[in-house]
Amino acid sequence: MMIEVKELYKSFGELHVLKGIDCEIKEREVVCVIGPSGSGKSTFLRCLNRLEEISSGKVVISGYDVSDPKTDINRMRAEVGMVFQRFNLFPHMTVIENIMLAPMKIRGEARDAAFQKGMELLRKVGLEDKADVYPDNLSGGQMQRVAIARALAMNPKVMLFDEPTSALDPELVGEVLEVMKNLANEGMTMVVVTHEMGFAREVGDRIIFMDRGVIMEEGEPEHIFSNPQNERTKEFLRKVL
Ligand code: ADP
Ligand code: MG
């Protein structure tokens, strides 16, 4: 099991955002999380790598018990890659420098090795010709592909994506989804919060429909998209499909 979540609750003061989430995600599984805005999808993802402190329950990811205060969070984070909606590349560093930074600083990798690995990752995301360019000179789609390469530079065991394409112009969405699809095909364990239903259906092994802080329904894409059981799932899909 790559991720185990038991009875996860998360509140911000009086606001109860996650109300008892249970879920298990296996190695190499691609799980797409869908649901209305405000249902707690981002909060759920952020609880997985303790970007948010959980209120109660248990979260184990890549063997690290996130709910245990004694857990070395930095070691855990080195194994859990995350890509956000808005590309958070360092603007004062070139593309390759952005990618080499964490492996050198956190892993202590030698410059040469980090560079070789970085170039290999840029090839993988189709951007080797952009190595020496500053982020300002990239399109949103290219920035997001660099963000994925940068996360992969740490050799993560699992990748978390929070709406990686929703800030992009429509014509740039495809190139990012393509990179994610390749990653899935290579066997990366992935949790993807997305509004791209086509991607979820094609690439997801499992779909989780979240609503108002709970998992309302989950199952194989075929089941969720063609034969949803829950009224809320049906209503949501009617709006987005
Ligand atoms: P989603 O990603 O499904 O749109 P979120 O997890 O971002 O939903 O948000 C769920 C709810 O939690 C929203 O009502 C949001 O305003 C609230 N929320 C999220 N983060 C915080 C925070 N840091 N402080 C207070 N409320 C928050
Ligand atoms: Mg969100």
Coordinates of C-alpha atoms and ligand atoms in Angstrom, one line a residue:
M1 CA 0.0 0.0 0.0
M2 CA 1.4 3.4 -1.0
I3 CA -1.2 5.5 0.8
E4 CA -3.4 4.6 3.8
V5 CA -5.9 7.1 5.1
K6 CA -8.1 6.2 8.1
E7 CA -10.9 8.3 9.6
L8 CA -9.3 11.5 8.4
Y9 CA -10.8 14.7 9.8
K10 CA -9.6 18.2 9.1
S11 CA -11.1 21.4 10.4
F12 CA -10.1 25.0 10.1
G13 CA -11.5 26.4 13.3
E14 CA -15.2 25.9 13.2
L15 CA -15.2 24.9 9.5
H16 CA -15.2 21.1 9.2
V17 CA -13.7 20.4 5.8
L18 CA -12.8 16.7 5.9
K19 CA -15.3 14.6 7.7
G20 CA -14.0 11.1 7.9
I21 CA -12.0 10.0 4.9
D22 CA -11.0 6.4 4.5
C23 CA -9.0 5.3 1.5
E24 CA -6.2 3.1 0.4
I25 CA -4.0 3.6 -2.7
K26 CA -1.8 0.9 -4.0
E27 CA 1.6 1.2 -5.6
R28 CA 1.3 2.0 -9.3
E29 CA -2.3 3.0 -8.9
V30 CA -3.6 6.2 -10.6
V31 CA -6.4 7.7 -8.6
C32 CA -8.3 10.8 -9.9
V33 CA -10.2 12.9 -7.4
I34 CA -13.1 14.8 -8.7
G35 CA -15.8 16.9 -7.1
P36 CA -17.3 20.3 -6.7
S37 CA -15.3 23.3 -5.7
G38 CA -15.0 23.6 -2.0
S39 CA -15.6 19.9 -1.3
G40 CA -12.1 19.5 0.3
K41 CA -10.1 18.0 -2.6
S42 CA -7.1 20.3 -2.1
T43 CA -7.2 19.9 1.7
F44 CA -7.3 16.2 1.3
L45 CA -4.2 16.2 -0.9
R46 CA -2.4 18.6 1.4
C47 CA -3.1 16.4 4.4
L48 CA -1.4 13.5 2.6
N49 CA 2.0 15.2 2.8
R50 CA 1.3 17.3 5.9
L51 CA 1.1 20.6 4.1
E52 CA -1.9 20.7 6.4
E53 CA -1.8 19.4 9.9
I54 CA -4.6 16.8 10.3
S55 CA -7.2 17.2 13.0
S56 CA -7.6 13.5 13.7
G57 CA -7.2 10.1 12.0
K58 CA -4.3 8.5 10.4
V59 CA -2.4 9.0 7.2
V60 CA 0.5 6.8 6.1
I61 CA 2.3 7.6 2.8
S62 CA 5.2 5.8 1.4
G63 CA 5.7 4.1 4.7
Y64 CA 5.7 7.4 6.7
D65 CA 3.1 7.9 9.4
V66 CA 2.2 11.5 8.7
S67 CA -0.1 11.6 11.7
D68 CA 2.8 10.8 14.0
P69 CA 4.6 13.9 15.3
K70 CA 7.8 12.0 15.5
T71 CA 7.9 11.3 11.8
D72 CA 10.7 13.0 9.8
I73 CA 8.5 15.1 7.5
N74 CA 11.4 16.2 5.3
R75 CA 12.4 12.6 4.5
M76 CA 8.7 11.9 3.7
R77 CA 8.5 14.9 1.5
A78 CA 11.5 13.8 -0.5
E79 CA 9.6 10.8 -1.5
V80 CA 6.3 12.5 -2.3
G81 CA 6.3 14.9 -5.3
M82 CA 3.7 17.6 -5.6
V83 CA 2.5 19.7 -8.5
F84 CA 0.2 22.6 -7.8
Q85 CA -2.3 24.5 -9.9
R86 CA 0.1 27.5 -10.2
F87 CA 3.6 26.8 -11.2
N88 CA 5.9 27.7 -8.4
L89 CA 9.2 27.8 -10.2
F90 CA 11.9 30.1 -8.9
P91 CA 11.9 33.1 -11.3
H92 CA 15.6 34.0 -10.7
M93 CA 16.8 30.5 -11.7
T94 CA 17.0 28.9 -15.1
V95 CA 14.9 25.8 -15.9
I96 CA 17.8 23.4 -15.3
E97 CA 18.8 25.2 -12.1
N98 CA 15.2 24.9 -10.8
I99 CA 15.4 21.2 -11.4
M100 CA 18.8 20.7 -9.9
L101 CA 18.2 22.6 -6.8
A102 CA 16.4 20.1 -4.5
P103 CA 18.6 17.1 -5.5
M104 CA 21.7 19.1 -4.7
K105 CA 20.4 20.8 -1.6
I106 CA 18.3 18.1 0.0
R107 CA 19.9 14.9 -1.4
G108 CA 23.4 16.3 -1.5
E109 CA 23.8 15.2 -5.1
A110 CA 26.9 16.3 -7.0
R111 CA 26.3 19.1 -9.6
D112 CA 27.3 16.9 -12.5
A113 CA 24.9 14.1 -11.5
A114 CA 22.1 16.5 -10.8
F115 CA 22.7 18.2 -14.2
Q116 CA 22.7 14.8 -16.1
K117 CA 19.5 13.7 -14.4
G118 CA 17.9 17.1 -14.9
M119 CA 18.6 17.0 -18.7
E120 CA 17.2 13.5 -18.9
L121 CA 14.0 14.7 -17.2
L122 CA 13.8 17.7 -19.5
R123 CA 14.0 15.3 -22.5
K124 CA 11.2 13.3 -20.9
V125 CA 8.9 16.3 -20.7
G126 CA 10.0 17.5 -24.1
L127 CA 11.8 20.6 -23.0
E128 CA 15.5 19.9 -23.3
D129 CA 16.0 23.0 -25.5
K130 CA 14.7 25.1 -22.6
A131 CA 17.3 24.2 -20.0
D132 CA 18.9 27.6 -19.9
V133 CA 15.8 29.7 -20.2
Y134 CA 14.2 31.6 -17.3
P135 CA 10.6 30.7 -16.3
D136 CA 9.3 34.1 -17.4
N137 CA 10.1 33.0 -21.0
L138 CA 8.0 29.9 -20.9
S139 CA 4.4 29.3 -21.6
G140 CA 2.1 28.1 -18.8
G141 CA 2.1 24.6 -20.2
Q142 CA 5.9 24.5 -20.4
M143 CA 6.2 25.8 -16.8
Q144 CA 4.0 23.1 -15.6
R145 CA 6.0 20.5 -17.4
V146 CA 9.1 21.9 -15.8
A147 CA 7.3 21.7 -12.4
I148 CA 6.7 18.0 -13.1
A149 CA 10.3 17.4 -14.1
R150 CA 11.5 19.2 -10.9
A151 CA 9.3 17.0 -8.7
L152 CA 10.6 13.9 -10.5
A153 CA 14.2 14.9 -9.9
M154 CA 13.8 13.8 -6.3
N155 CA 12.9 10.2 -7.5
P156 CA 9.5 10.4 -5.7
K157 CA 7.6 7.2 -4.9
V158 CA 4.3 8.9 -5.4
M159 CA 3.2 12.1 -7.1
L160 CA 0.3 14.3 -6.0
F161 CA -1.2 16.7 -8.5
D162 CA -3.7 19.5 -7.5
E163 CA -5.5 20.7 -10.6
P164 CA -2.2 20.9 -12.6
T165 CA -4.0 22.2 -15.7
S166 CA -6.7 24.4 -14.5
A167 CA -4.7 27.7 -14.7
L168 CA -3.7 27.0 -18.3
D169 CA -5.0 28.3 -21.5
P170 CA -7.1 25.5 -23.1
E171 CA -4.6 24.9 -25.9
L172 CA -1.8 24.2 -23.4
V173 CA -3.7 21.6 -21.3
G174 CA -3.0 18.7 -23.6
E175 CA 0.8 18.8 -23.5
V176 CA 0.7 18.6 -19.7
L177 CA -1.8 15.8 -19.6
E178 CA 0.3 13.9 -22.1
V179 CA 3.3 14.1 -19.7
M180 CA 1.2 12.9 -16.8
K181 CA -0.2 10.1 -18.9
N182 CA 3.3 8.9 -19.8
L183 CA 4.2 9.0 -16.2
A184 CA 1.2 6.9 -15.3
N185 CA 2.1 4.4 -18.0
E186 CA 5.6 4.1 -16.5
G187 CA 4.0 2.9 -13.3
M188 CA 4.2 6.0 -11.1
T189 CA 1.7 6.0 -8.2
M190 CA -0.4 9.2 -8.7
V191 CA -3.2 11.0 -7.0
V192 CA -4.6 13.6 -9.3
V193 CA -7.2 16.2 -8.4
T194 CA -8.6 17.3 -11.8
H195 CA -11.5 18.7 -13.7
E196 CA -10.3 17.0 -16.9
M197 CA -12.9 14.2 -17.0
G198 CA -11.4 12.8 -20.3
F199 CA -8.1 12.3 -18.6
A200 CA -9.6 10.9 -15.5
R201 CA -11.6 8.4 -17.5
E202 CA -8.7 7.4 -19.7
V203 CA -5.8 7.4 -17.3
G204 CA -7.4 6.8 -13.9
D205 CA -7.5 3.3 -12.5
R206 CA -10.0 4.6 -9.9
I207 CA -12.1 7.7 -9.5
I208 CA -12.9 9.2 -6.2
F209 CA -15.9 11.6 -6.1
M210 CA -15.6 13.9 -3.1
D211 CA -18.5 16.1 -1.9
R212 CA -18.8 18.2 1.3
G213 CA -15.7 16.6 2.9
V214 CA -16.5 13.0 2.3
I215 CA -15.9 10.4 -0.4
M216 CA -19.4 10.1 -1.8
E217 CA -18.6 7.4 -4.3
E218 CA -15.6 5.7 -5.8
G219 CA -14.9 3.1 -8.3
E220 CA -13.5 2.3 -11.8
P221 CA -13.9 5.1 -14.3
E222 CA -16.3 3.1 -16.3
H223 CA -18.5 2.7 -13.2
I224 CA -18.4 6.3 -12.1
F225 CA -18.8 7.9 -15.5
S226 CA -21.3 5.5 -17.1
N227 CA -23.2 4.2 -14.2
P228 CA -22.9 6.4 -11.1
Q229 CA -25.0 5.3 -8.2
N230 CA -25.0 8.4 -6.0
E231 CA -27.4 11.3 -6.7
R232 CA -24.7 13.8 -6.0
T233 CA -22.3 12.1 -8.4
K234 CA -24.9 12.1 -11.1
E235 CA -25.7 15.8 -10.5
F236 CA -22.0 16.7 -10.6
L237 CA -21.3 14.8 -13.8
R238 CA -24.4 16.3 -15.4
K239 CA -22.8 19.7 -14.8
V240 CA -19.3 18.9 -16.0
L241 CA -19.7 16.4 -18.8
Ligands
ADP1 P1 -11.5 22.1 -3.2 O1 -10.1 21.9 -3.5 O2 -12.3 20.9 -3.3 O3 -12.1 23.2 -4.0 P2 -10.5 23.0 -0.6 O4 -9.9 21.9 0.1 O5 -9.6 24.0 -1.2 O6 -11.7 22.5 -1.6 O7 -11.4 23.8 0.4 C1 -12.4 23.2 1.2 C2 -12.9 24.2 2.2 O8 -11.9 24.5 3.2 C3 -13.3 25.6 1.6 O9 -14.5 26.0 2.3 C4 -12.2 26.4 1.9 O10 -12.5 27.8 2.0 C5 -11.7 25.9 3.2 N1 -10.2 26.1 3.4 C6 -9.2 25.6 2.7 N2 -8.0 25.9 3.2 C7 -8.3 26.7 4.3 C8 -7.5 27.4 5.2 N3 -6.1 27.3 5.2 N4 -8.1 28.1 6.2 C9 -9.4 28.1 6.3 N5 -10.2 27.5 5.4 C10 -9.7 26.8 4.4
MG2 MG -8.8 22.8 -4.8

